[in-house]
mmCIF file of C-alpha atoms in Angstrom:
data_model
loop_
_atom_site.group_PDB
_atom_site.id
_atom_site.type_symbol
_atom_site.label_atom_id
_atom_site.label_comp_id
_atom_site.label_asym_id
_atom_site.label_seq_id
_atom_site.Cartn_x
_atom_site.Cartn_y
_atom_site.Cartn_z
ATOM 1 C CA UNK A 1 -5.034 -27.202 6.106
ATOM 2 C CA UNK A 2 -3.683 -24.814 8.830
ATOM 3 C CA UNK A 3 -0.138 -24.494 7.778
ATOM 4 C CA UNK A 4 -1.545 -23.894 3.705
ATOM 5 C CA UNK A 5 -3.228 -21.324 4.978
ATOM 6 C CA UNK A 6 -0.690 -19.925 7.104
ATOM 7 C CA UNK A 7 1.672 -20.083 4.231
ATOM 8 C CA UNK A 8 -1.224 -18.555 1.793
ATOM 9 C CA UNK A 9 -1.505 -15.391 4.654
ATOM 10 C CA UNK A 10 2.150 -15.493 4.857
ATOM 11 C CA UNK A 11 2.710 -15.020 1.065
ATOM 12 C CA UNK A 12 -0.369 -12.458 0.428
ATOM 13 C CA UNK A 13 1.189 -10.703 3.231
ATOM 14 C CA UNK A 14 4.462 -10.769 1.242
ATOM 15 C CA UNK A 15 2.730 -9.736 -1.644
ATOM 16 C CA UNK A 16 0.996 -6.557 -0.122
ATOM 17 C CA UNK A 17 4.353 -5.392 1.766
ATOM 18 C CA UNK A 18 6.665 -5.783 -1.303
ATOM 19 C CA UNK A 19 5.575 -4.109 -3.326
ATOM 20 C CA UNK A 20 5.406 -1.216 -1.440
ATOM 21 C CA UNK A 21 9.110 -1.373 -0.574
ATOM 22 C CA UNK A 22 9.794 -1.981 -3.849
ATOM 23 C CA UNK A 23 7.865 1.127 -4.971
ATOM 24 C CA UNK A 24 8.606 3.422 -2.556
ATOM 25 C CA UNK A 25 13.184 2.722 -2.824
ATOM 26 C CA UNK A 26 13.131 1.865 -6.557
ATOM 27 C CA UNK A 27 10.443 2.053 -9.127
ATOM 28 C CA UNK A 28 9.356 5.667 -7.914
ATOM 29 C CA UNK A 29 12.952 7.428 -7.631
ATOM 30 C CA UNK A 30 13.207 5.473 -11.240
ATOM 31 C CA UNK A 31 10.636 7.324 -12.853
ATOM 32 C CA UNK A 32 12.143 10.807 -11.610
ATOM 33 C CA UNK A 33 15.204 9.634 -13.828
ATOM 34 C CA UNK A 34 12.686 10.417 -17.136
ATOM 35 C CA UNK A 35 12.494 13.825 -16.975
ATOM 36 C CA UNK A 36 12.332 15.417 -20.219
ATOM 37 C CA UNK A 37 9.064 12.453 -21.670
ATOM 38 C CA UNK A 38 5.985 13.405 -19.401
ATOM 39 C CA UNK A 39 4.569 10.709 -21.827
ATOM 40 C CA UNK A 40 6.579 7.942 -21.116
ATOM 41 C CA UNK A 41 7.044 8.555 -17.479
ATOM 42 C CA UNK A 42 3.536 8.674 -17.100
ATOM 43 C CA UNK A 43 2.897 5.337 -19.766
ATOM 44 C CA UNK A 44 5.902 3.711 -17.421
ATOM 45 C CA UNK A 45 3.763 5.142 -13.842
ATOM 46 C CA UNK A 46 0.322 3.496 -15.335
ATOM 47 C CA UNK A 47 1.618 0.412 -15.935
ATOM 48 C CA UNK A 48 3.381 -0.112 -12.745
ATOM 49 C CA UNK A 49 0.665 1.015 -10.548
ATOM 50 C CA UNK A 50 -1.988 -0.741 -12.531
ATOM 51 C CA UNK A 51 0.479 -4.222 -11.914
ATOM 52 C CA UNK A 52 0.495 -2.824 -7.799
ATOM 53 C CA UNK A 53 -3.264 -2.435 -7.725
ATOM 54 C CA UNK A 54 -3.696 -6.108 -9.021
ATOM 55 C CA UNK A 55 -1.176 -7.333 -6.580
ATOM 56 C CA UNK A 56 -2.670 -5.822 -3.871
ATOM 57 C CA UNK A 57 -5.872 -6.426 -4.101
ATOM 58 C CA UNK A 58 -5.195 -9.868 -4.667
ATOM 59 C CA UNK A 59 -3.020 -9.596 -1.403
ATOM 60 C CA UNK A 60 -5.525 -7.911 0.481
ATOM 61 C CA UNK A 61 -8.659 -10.614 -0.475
ATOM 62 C CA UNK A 62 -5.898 -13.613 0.004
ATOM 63 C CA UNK A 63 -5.291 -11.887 3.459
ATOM 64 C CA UNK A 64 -9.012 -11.308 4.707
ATOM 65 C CA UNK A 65 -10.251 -15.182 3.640
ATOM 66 C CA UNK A 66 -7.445 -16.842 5.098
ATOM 67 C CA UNK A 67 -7.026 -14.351 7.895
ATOM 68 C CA UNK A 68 -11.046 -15.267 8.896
ATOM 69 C CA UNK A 69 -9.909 -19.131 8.166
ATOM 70 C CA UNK A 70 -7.282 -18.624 10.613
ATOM 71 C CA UNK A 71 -8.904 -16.951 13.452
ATOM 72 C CA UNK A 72 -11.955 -19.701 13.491
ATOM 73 C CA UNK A 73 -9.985 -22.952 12.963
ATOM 74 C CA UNK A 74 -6.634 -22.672 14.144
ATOM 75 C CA UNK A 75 -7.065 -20.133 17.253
ATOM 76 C CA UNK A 76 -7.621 -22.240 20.448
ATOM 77 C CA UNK A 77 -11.494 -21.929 21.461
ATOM 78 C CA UNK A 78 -10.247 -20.691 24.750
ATOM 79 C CA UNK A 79 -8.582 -17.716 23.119
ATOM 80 C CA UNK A 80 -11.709 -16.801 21.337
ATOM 81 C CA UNK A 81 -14.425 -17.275 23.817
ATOM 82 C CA UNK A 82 -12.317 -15.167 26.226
ATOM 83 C CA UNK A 83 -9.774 -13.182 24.262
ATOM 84 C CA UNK A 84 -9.196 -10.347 26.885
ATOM 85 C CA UNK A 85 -7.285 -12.905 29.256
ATOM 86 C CA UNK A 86 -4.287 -13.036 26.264
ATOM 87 C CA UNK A 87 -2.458 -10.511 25.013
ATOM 88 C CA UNK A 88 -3.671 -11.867 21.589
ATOM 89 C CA UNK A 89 -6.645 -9.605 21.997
ATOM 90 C CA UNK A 90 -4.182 -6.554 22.194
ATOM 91 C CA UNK A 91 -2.687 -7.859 19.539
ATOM 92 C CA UNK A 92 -5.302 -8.841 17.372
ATOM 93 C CA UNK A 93 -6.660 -5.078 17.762
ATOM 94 C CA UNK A 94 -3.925 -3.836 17.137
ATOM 95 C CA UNK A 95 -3.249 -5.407 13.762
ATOM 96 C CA UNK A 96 -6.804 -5.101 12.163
ATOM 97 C CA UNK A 97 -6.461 -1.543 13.220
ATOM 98 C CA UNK A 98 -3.528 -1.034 11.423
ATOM 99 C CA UNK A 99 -4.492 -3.085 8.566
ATOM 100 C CA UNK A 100 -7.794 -0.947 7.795
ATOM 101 C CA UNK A 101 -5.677 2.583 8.609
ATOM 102 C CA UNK A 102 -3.403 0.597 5.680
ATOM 103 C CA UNK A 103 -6.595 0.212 3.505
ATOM 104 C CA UNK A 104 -8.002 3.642 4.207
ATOM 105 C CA UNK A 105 -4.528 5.361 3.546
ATOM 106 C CA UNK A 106 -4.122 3.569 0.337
ATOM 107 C CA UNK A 107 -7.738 4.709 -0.693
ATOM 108 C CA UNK A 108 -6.827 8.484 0.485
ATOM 109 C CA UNK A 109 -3.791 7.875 -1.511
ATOM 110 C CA UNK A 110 -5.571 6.972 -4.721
ATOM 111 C CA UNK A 111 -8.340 10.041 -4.039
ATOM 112 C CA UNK A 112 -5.837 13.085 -2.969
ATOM 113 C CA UNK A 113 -2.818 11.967 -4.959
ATOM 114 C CA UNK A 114 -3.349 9.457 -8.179
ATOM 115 C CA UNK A 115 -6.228 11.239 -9.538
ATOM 116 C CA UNK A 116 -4.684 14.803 -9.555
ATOM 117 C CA UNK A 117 -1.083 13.578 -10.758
ATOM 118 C CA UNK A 118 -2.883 12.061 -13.614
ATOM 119 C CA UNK A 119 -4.723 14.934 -14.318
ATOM 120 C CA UNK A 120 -1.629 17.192 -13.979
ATOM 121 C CA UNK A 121 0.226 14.670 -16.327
ATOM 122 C CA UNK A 122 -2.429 14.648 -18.642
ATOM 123 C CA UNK A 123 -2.660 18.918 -18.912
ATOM 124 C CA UNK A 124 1.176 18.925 -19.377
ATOM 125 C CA UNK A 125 1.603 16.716 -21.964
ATOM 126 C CA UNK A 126 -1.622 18.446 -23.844
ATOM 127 C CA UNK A 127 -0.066 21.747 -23.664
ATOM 128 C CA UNK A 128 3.957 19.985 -24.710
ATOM 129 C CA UNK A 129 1.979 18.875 -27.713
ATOM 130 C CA UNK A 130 0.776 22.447 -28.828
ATOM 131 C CA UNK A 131 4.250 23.941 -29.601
ATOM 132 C CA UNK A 132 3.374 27.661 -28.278
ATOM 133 C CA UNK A 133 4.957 30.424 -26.380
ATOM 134 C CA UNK A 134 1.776 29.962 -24.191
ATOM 135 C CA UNK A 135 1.434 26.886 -24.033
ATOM 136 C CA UNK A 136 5.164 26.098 -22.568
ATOM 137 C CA UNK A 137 5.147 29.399 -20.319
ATOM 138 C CA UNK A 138 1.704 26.836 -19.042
ATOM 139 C CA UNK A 139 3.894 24.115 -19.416
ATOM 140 C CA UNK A 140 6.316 25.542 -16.226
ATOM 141 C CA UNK A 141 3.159 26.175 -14.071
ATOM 142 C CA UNK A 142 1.760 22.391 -14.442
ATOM 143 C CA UNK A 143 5.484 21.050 -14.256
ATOM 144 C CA UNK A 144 5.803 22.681 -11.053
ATOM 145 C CA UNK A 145 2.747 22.230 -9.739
ATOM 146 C CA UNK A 146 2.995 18.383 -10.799
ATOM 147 C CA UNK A 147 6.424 17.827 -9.297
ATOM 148 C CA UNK A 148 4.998 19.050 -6.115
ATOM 149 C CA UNK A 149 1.961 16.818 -5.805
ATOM 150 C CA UNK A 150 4.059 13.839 -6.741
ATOM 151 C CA UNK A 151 6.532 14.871 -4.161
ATOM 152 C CA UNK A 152 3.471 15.010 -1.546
ATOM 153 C CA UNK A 153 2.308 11.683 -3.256
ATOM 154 C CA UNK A 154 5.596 10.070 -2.361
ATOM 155 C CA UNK A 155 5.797 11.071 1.444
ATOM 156 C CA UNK A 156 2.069 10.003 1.663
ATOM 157 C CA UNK A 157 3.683 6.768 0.447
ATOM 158 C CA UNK A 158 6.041 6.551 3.909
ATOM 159 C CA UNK A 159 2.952 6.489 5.746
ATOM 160 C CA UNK A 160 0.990 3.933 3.876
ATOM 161 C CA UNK A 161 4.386 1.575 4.179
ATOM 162 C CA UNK A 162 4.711 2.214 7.701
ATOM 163 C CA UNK A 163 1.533 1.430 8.580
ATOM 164 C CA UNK A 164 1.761 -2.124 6.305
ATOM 165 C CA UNK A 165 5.070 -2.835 8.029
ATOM 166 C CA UNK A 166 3.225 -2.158 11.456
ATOM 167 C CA UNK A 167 0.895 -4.286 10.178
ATOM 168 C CA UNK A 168 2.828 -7.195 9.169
ATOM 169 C CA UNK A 169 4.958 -7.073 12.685
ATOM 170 C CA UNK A 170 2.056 -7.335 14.653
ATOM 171 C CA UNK A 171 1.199 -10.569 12.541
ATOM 172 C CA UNK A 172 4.224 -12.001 13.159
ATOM 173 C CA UNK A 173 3.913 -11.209 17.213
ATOM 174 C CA UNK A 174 0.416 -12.166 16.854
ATOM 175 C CA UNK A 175 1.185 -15.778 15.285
ATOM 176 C CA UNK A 176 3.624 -16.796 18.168
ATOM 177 C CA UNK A 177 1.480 -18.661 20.521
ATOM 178 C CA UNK A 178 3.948 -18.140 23.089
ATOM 179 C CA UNK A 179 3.572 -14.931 23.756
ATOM 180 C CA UNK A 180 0.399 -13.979 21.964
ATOM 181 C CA UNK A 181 -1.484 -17.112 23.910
ATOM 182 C CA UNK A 182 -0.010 -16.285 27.138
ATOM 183 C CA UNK A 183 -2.735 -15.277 29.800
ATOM 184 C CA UNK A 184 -2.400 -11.598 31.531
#
C-alpha cells in the first residue's frame, strides 16, 4: 500500500506542478496572441482556469490524504516520536511551509487578480458592444487598465510556481531516507 500511495502523492504532485508550468510558458502568453476578441480570450481564459482549478484541487486533496497516509504508516516510528534528531524534521517544515505559502498565494491570486480581470473583461466587452464615441474612448481606459492587472496577474504567477517547485523539491529531498532519515 506504501508505494500506491507514494505513486498517488507522486502523481497529484505532478498534477498540481504542471499545470502551473504549463500555464505560466504556454497557455497564458497564448491568450495574449487574441488581441482584438476580449470575448473569446476571456471564453478561452474561463475555460482553462476553470479545467486548472479542478486539477488542482483534486491535486491538492490527493496530496493532503496520502501525504497524512504517508507520514503515519510509512515514516519509521523513530522518526516521528523524535523528529528533531533527523533532518526530516527540517525538512518536513520546510515543505508544509511552502506548501500552505503555495495554497495561500494561489487564494491571494484568485482574490487580488481573477476577480478584478474578470470584472475588467467583463466592463470592456460591455462598452465594445455599445458602438459609441464614449464608449470606445472607455474602451482604451479598461484596455489599459486590464492589460496591466493581467500583467501583475502573471508575475504573481512566478511566485505561486516558485513556491510549488520549492515545494515539490523538498518532497523529493524529504522522501530519500538517506539523507532525510539521517540523525544530526
Amino acid at each position: 500500500m506504501g508505494t500506491i500511495s507514494l505513486a498517488i502523492h507522486v502523481t497529484a504532485a505532478a498534477l498540481f506542478v504542471g499545470p502551473q508550468i504549463l500555464m505560466f510558458f504556454a497557455v497564458i502568453p497564448a491568450t495574449w496572441l487574441i488581441e482584438d476578441n476580449e470575448k473569446l480570450r476571456r471564453q478561452v481564459t474561463r475555460v482553462v482556469a476553470a479545467r486548472f482549478g479542478m486539477l488542482a484541487m483534486i491535486a491538492i486533496v490527493l496530496l493532503v490524504v496520502t501525504g497524512v497516509y504517508q507520514y503515519l504508516v510509512l515514516v519509521p516510528e523513530s522518526i516521528r516520536r523524535a523528529p528533531d534528531r533527523y533532518a526530516f524534521s527540517n525538512l518536513f517544515d520546510a515543505k508544509m511551509t511552502m506548501f500552505i505559502l503555495s495554497l495561500v498565494l494561489i487564494f491571494l491570486h484568485t482574490r487580488l487578480f481573477a476577480r478584478k480581470i474578470a470584472t475588467l473583461s467583463d466592463q470592456l466587452i460591455a462598452l465594445e458592444d455599445q458602438h459609441t464615441a464614449a464608449s470606445r474612448e472607455s474602451a482604451k481606459v479598461v484596455a489599459i487598465e486590464l492589460e496591466q492587472a493581467r500583467r501583475k496577474s502573471f508575475n504573481f504567477s512566478l511566485l505561486i510556481l516558485a513556491a510549488s517547485l520549492i515545494t515539490l523539491w523538498l518532497g523529493v529531498a524529504r522522501g530519500d531516507p538517506s539523507f532525510a532519515w539521517a540523525q544530526r
